[in-house]
PDB file of C-alpha atoms in Angstrom:
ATOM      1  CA  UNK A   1      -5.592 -13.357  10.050  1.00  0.00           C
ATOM      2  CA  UNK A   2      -1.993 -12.776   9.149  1.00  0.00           C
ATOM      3  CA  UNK A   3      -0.435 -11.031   6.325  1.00  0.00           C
ATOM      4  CA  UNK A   4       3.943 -11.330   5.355  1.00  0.00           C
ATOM      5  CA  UNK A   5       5.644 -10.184   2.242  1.00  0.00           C
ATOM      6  CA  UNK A   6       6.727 -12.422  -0.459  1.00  0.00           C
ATOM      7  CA  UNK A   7       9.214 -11.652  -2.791  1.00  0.00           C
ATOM      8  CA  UNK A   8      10.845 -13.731  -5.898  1.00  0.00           C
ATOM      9  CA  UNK A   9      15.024 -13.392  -4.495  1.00  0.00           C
ATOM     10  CA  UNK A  10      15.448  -9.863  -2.840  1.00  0.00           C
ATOM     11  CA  UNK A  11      13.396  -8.984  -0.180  1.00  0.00           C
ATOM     12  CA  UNK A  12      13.568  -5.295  -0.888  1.00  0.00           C
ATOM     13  CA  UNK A  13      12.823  -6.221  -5.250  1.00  0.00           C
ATOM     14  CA  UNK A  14       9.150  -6.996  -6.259  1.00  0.00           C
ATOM     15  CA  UNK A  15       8.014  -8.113  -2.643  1.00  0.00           C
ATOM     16  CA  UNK A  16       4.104  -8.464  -2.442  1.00  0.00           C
ATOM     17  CA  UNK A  17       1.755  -8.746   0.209  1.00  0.00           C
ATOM     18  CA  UNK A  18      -0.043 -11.970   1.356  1.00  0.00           C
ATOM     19  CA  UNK A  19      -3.079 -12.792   3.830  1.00  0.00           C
ATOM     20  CA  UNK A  20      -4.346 -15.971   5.170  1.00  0.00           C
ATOM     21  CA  UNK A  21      -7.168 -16.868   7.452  1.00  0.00           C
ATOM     22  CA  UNK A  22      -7.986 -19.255  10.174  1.00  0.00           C
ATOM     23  CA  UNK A  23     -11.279 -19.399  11.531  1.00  0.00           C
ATOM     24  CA  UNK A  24     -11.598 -19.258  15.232  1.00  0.00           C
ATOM     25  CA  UNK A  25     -12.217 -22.827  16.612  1.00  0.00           C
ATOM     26  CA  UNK A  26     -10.805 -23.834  13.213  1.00  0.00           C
ATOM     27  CA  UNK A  27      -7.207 -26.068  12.290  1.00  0.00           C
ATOM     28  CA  UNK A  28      -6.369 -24.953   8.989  1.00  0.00           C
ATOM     29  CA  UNK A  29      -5.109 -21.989   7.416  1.00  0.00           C
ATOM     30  CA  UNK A  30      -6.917 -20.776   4.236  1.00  0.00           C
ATOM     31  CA  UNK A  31      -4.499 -20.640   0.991  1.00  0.00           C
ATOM     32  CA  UNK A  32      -2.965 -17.269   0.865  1.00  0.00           C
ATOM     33  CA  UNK A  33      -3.880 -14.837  -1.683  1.00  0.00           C
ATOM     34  CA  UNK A  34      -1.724 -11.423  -3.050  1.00  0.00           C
ATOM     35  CA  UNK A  35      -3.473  -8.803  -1.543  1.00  0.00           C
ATOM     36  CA  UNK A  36      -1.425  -5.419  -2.420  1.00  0.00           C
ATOM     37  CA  UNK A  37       0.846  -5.854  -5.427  1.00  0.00           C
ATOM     38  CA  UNK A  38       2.299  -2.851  -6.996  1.00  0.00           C
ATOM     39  CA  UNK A  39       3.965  -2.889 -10.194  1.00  0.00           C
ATOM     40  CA  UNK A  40       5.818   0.419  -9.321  1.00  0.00           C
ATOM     41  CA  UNK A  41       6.874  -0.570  -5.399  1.00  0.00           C
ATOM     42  CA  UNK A  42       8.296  -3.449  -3.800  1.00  0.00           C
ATOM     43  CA  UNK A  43       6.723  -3.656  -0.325  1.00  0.00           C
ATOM     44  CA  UNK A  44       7.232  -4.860   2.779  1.00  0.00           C
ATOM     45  CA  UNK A  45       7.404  -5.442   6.862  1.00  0.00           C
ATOM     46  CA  UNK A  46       3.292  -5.404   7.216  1.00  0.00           C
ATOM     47  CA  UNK A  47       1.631  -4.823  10.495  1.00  0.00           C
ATOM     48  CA  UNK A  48      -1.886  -5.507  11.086  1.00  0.00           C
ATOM     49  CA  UNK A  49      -4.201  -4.231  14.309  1.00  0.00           C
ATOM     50  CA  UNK A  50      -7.981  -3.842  14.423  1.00  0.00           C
ATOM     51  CA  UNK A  51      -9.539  -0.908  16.252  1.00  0.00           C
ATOM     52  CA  UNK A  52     -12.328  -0.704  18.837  1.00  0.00           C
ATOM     53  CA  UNK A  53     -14.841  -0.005  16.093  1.00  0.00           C
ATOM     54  CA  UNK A  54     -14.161  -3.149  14.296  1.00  0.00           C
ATOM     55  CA  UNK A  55     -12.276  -1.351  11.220  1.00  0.00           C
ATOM     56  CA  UNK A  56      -8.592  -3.785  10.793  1.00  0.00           C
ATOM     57  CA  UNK A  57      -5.386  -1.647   9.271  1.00  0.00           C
ATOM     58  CA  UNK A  58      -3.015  -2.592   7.476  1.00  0.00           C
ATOM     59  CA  UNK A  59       0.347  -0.620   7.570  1.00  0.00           C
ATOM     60  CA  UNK A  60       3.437  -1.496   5.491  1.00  0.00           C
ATOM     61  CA  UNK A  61       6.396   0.039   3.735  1.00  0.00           C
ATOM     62  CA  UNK A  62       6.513   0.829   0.198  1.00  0.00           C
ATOM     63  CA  UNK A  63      10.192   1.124  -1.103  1.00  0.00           C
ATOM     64  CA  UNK A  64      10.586   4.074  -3.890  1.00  0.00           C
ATOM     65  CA  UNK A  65      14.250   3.188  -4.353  1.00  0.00           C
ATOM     66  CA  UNK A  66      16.614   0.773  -4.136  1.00  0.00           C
ATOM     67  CA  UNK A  67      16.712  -0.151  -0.530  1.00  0.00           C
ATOM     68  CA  UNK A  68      15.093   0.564   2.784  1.00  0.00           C
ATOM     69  CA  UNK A  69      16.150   3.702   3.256  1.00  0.00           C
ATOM     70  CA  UNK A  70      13.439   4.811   0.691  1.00  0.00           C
ATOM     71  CA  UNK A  71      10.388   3.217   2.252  1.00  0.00           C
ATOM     72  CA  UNK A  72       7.437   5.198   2.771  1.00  0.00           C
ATOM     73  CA  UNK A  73       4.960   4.698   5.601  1.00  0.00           C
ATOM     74  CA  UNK A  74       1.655   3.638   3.725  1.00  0.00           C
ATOM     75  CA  UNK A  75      -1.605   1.579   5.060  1.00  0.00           C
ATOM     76  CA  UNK A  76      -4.784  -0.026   3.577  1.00  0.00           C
ATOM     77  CA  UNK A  77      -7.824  -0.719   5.716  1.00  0.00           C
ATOM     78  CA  UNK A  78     -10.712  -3.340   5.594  1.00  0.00           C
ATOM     79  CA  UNK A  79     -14.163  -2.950   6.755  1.00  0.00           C
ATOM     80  CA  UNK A  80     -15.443  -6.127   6.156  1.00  0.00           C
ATOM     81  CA  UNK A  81     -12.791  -8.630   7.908  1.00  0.00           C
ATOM     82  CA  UNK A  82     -10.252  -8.789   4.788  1.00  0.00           C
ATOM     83  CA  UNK A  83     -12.528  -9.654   2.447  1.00  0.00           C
ATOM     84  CA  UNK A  84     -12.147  -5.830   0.247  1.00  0.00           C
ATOM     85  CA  UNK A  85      -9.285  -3.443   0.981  1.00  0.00           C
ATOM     86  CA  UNK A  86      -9.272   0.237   0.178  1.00  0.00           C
ATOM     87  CA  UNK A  87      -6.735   1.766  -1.729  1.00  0.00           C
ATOM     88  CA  UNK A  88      -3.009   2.860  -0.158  1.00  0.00           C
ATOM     89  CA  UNK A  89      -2.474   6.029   1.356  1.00  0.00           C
ATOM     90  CA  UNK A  90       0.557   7.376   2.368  1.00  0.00           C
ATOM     91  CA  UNK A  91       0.847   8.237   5.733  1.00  0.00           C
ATOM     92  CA  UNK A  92       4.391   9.694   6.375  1.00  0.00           C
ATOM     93  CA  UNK A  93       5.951  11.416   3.874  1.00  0.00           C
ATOM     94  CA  UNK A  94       9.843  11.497   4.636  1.00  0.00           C
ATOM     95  CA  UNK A  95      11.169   8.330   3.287  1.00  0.00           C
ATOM     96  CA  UNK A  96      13.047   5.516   5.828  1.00  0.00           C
ATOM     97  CA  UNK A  97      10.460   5.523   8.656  1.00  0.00           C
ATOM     98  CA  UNK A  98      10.216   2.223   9.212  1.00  0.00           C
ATOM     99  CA  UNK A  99       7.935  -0.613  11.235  1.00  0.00           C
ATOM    100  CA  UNK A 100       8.040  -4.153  12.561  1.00  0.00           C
ATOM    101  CA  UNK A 101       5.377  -4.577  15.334  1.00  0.00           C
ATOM    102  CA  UNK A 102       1.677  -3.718  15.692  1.00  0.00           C
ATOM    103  CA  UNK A 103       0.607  -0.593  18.032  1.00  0.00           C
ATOM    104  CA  UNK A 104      -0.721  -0.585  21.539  1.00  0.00           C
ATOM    105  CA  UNK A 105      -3.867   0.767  22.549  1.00  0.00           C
ATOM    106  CA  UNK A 106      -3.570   2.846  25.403  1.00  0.00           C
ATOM    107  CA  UNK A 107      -6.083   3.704  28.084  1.00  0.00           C
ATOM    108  CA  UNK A 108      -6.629   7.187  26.252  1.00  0.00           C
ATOM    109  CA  UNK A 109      -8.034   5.362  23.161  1.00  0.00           C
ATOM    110  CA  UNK A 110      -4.995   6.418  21.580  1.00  0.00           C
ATOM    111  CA  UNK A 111      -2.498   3.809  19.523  1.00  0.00           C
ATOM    112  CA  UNK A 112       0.984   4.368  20.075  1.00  0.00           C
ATOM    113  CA  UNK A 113       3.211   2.538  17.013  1.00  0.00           C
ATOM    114  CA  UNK A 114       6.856   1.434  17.776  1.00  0.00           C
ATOM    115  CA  UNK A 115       8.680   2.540  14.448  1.00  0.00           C
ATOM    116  CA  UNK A 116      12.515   3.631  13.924  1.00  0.00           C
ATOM    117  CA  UNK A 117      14.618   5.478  10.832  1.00  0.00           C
ATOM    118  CA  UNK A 118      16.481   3.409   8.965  1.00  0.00           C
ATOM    119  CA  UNK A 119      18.983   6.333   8.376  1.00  0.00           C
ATOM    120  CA  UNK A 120      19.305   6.587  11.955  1.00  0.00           C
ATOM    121  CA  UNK A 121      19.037   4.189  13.498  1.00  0.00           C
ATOM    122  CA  UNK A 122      16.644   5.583  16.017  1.00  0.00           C
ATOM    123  CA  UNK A 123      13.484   4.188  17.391  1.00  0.00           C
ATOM    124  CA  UNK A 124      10.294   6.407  16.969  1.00  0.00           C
ATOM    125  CA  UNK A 125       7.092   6.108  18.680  1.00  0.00           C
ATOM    126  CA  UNK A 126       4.229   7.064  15.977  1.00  0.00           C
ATOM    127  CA  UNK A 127       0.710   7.981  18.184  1.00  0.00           C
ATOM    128  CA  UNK A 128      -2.588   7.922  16.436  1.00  0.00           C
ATOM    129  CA  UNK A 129      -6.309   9.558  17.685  1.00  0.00           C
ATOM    130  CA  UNK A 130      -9.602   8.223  16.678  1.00  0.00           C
ATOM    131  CA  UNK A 131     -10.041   7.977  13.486  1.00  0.00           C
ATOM    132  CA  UNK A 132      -6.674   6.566  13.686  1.00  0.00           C
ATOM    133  CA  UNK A 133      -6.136   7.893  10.202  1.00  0.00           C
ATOM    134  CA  UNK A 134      -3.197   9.970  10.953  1.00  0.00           C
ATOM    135  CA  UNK A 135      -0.351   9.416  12.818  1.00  0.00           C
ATOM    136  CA  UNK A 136       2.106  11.969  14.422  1.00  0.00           C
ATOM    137  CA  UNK A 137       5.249  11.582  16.045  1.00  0.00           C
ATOM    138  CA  UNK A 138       5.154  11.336  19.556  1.00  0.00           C
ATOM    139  CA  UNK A 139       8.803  10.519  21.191  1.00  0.00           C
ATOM    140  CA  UNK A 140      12.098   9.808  20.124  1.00  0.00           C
ATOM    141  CA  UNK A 141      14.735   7.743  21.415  1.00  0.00           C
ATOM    142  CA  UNK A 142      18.522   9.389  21.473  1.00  0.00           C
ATOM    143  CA  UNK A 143      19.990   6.637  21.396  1.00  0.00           C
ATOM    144  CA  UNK A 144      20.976   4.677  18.479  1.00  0.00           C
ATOM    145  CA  UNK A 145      21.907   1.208  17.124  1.00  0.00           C
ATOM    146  CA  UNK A 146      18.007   0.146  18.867  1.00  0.00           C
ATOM    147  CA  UNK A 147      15.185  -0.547  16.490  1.00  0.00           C
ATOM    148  CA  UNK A 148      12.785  -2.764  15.945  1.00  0.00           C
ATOM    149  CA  UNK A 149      10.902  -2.627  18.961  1.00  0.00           C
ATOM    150  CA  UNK A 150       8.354  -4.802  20.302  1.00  0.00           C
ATOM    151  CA  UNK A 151       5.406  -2.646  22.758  1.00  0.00           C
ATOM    152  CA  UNK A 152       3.884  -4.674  25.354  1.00  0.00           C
ATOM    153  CA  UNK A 153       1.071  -3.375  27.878  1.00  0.00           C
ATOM    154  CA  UNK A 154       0.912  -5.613  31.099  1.00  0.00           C
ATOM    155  CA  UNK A 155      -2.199  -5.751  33.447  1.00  0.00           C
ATOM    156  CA  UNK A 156      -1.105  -2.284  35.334  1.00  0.00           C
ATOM    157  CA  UNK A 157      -0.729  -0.280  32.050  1.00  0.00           C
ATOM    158  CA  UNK A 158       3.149  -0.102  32.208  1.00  0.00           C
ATOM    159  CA  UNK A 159       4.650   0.009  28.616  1.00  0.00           C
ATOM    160  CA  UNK A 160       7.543  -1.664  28.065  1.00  0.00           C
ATOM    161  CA  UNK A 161      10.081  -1.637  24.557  1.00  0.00           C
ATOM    162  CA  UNK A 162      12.081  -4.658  23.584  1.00  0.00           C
ATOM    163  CA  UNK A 163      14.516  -3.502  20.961  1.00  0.00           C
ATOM    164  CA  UNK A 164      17.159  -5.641  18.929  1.00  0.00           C
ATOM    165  CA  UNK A 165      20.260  -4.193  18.184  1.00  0.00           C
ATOM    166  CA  UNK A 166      22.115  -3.149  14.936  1.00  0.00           C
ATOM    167  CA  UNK A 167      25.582  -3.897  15.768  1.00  0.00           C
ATOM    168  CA  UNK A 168      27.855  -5.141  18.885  1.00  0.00           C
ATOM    169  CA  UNK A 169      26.737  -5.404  21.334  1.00  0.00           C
ATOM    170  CA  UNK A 170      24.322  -8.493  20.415  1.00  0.00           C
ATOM    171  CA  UNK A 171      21.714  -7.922  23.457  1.00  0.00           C
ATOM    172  CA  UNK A 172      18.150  -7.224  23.366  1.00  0.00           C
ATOM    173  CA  UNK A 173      17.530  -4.150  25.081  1.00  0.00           C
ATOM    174  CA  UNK A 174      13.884  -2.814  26.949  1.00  0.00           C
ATOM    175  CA  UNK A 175      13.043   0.339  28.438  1.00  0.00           C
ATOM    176  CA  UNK A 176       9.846   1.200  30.424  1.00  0.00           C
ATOM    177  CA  UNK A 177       7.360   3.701  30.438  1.00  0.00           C
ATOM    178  CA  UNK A 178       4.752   3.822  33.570  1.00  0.00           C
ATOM    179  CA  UNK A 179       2.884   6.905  32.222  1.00  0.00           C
ATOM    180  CA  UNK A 180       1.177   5.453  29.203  1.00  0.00           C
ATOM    181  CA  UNK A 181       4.527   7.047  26.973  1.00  0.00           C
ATOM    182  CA  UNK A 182       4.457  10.374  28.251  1.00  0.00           C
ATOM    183  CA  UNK A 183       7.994   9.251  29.767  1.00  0.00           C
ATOM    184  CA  UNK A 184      10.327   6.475  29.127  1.00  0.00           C
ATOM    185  CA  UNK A 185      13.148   4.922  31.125  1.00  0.00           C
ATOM    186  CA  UNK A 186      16.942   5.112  29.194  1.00  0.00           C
ATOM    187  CA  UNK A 187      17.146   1.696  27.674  1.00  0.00           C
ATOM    188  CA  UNK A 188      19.162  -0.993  29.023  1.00  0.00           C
ATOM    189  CA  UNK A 189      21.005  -4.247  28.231  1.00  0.00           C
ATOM    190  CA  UNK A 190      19.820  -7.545  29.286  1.00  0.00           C
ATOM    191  CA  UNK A 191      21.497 -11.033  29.415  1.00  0.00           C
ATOM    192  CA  UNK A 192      19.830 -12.315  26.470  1.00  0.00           C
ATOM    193  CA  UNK A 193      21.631 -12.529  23.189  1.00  0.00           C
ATOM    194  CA  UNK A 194      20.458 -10.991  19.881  1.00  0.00           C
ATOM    195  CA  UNK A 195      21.934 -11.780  15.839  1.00  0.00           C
ATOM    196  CA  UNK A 196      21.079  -8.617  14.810  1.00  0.00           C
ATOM    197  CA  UNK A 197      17.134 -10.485  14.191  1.00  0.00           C
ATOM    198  CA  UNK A 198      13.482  -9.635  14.987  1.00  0.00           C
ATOM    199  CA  UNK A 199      12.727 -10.145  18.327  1.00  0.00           C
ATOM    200  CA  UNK A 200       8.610 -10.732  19.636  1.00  0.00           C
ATOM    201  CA  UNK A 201       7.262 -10.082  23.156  1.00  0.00           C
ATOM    202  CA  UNK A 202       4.102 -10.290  25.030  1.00  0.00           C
ATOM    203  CA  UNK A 203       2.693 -10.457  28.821  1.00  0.00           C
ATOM    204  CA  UNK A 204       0.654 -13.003  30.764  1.00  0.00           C
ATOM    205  CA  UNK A 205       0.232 -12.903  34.112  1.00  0.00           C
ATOM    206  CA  UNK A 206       2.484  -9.400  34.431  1.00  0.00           C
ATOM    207  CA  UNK A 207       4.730 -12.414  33.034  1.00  0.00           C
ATOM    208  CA  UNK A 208       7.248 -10.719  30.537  1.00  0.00           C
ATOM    209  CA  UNK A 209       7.758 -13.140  27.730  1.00  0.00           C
ATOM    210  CA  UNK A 210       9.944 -12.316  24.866  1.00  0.00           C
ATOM    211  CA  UNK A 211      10.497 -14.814  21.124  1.00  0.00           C
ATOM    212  CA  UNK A 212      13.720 -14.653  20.043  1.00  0.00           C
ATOM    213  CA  UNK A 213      17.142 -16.042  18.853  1.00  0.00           C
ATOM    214  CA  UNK A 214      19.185 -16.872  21.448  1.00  0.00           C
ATOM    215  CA  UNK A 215      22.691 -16.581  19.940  1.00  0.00           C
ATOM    216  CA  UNK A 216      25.028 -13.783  18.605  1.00  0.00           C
ATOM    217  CA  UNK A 217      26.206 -15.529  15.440  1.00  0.00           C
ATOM    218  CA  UNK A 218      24.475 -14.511  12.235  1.00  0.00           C
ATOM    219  CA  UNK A 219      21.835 -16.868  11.965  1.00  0.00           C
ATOM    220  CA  UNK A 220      18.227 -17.197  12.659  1.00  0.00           C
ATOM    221  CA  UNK A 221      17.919 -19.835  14.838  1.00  0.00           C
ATOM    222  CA  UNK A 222      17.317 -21.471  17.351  1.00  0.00           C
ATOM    223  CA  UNK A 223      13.895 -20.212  17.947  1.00  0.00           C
ATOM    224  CA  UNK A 224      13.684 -19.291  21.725  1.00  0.00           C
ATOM    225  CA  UNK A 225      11.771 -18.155  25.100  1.00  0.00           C
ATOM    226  CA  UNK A 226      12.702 -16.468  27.888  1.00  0.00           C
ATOM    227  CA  UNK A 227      10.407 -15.260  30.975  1.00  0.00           C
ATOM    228  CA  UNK A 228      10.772 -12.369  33.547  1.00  0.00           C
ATOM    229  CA  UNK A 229       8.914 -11.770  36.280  1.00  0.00           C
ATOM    230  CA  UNK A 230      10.683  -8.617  37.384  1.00  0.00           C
ATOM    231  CA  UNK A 231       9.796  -6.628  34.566  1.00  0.00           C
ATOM    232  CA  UNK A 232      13.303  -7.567  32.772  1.00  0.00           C
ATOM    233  CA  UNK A 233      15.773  -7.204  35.594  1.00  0.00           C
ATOM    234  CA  UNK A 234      16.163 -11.233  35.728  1.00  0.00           C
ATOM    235  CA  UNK A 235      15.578 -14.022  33.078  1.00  0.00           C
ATOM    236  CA  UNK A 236      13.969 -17.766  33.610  1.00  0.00           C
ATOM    237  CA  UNK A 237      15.324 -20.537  31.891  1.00  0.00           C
ATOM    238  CA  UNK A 238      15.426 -19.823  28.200  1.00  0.00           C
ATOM    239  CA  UNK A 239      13.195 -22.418  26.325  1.00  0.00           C
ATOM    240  CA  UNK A 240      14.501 -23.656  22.886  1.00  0.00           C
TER     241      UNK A 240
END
């Protein structure tokens, strides 16, 4: 399943959301159909995990304004593997929190959800308890010009953060947390170049991988890979 926001020109003006299905074992996508659309909101930057219990959430941003720095933190949830929704509820009310990347479970049963302020500029780590209906704010980072960060959980339980940047410098940064986020490392720079774009990242093997662009111009491609297998400190050959 995957859901992204469509919009007619503007991606902060009359965005909707849309879902699409593959079956497992299956080649084909199904069609995708509008599955939130608000006439009041424009909405956007959906993230989609399913919980222990089988119950899948959807969390997005609804804008009440004219840009992102009026989004509101809302979700929908499905009991019955996308078919129905339930209707939105708003789960942070201070407008400009903001999300790009699904949570992590941790070994508490706990989610922890990599958001940031748009105003800010500051990443924000959102945690959530069973029923995962409410989420609270668990960390903040000081530093700012980071958001958009990618949580990863290798085979140990260490955490790590891959944030892009908002400005110059053009690297992705990570920091680390070996506590299940009770603690995390000061971010740092790495070698690999960032347009001011989404960046992806995931582990295999204690293998860090991250998806990215690897340039610094403004532009969205080319699609790339890079691989540590020092947690970060040094890079493989970037794949294009």
């Amino acid at each position: 399943m995957v859901v992204w926001y469509t919009y007619p020109e503007d991606e902060y003006i009359n965005a909707t959301l849309t879902l699409a299905k593959k079956h497992k074992g299956g080649n084909t996508w199904s069609p995708g159909i509008s599955i939130l659309v608000n006439p009041k909101y424009s909405v956007g930057n959906p993230v989609l995990f399913q919980e222990p219990g089988g119950r899948i959430h959807l969390l997005y941003v609804a804008l009440k304004g004219s840009y992102w720095n009026d989004a509101y933190l809302q979700e929908v949830w499905s009991d019955d593997e996308g078919q129905t929704w339930s209707n939105p509820i708003q789960l942070w009310n201070t407008p400009g929190m903001m999300i790009r990347h699904p949570p992590v479970l941790l070994d508490s049963g706990s989610y922890l959800l990599p958001a940031y302020d748009e105003k800010t500029k500051q990443t924000i780590l959102l945690a959530s308890k069973p029923p995962y209906s409410k989420w609270v704010m668990d960390y903040t980072f000081e530093n700012t010009g980071l958001i958009q960060a990618a949580m990863v959980k290798d085979n140990s339980g260490k955490l790590t953060l891959c944030f892009r940047p908002t400005s110059d410098p053009r690297n992705i940064s990570l920091s680390h947390s070996i506590d299940q986020g009770e603690t995390w490392a000061e971010p740092k720079s790495t070698i690999l170049p960032n347009p001011l774009s989404g960046v992806s990242t995931f582990s295999s093997n204690n293998n860090l991988v991250v998806v990215y662009n690897h340039t610094e111009e403004h532009k969205r491609s080319p699609l790339s890979v890079s691989r540590s297998q020092d947690g970060g400190n040094t890079w493989n050959k970037t794949w294009h």
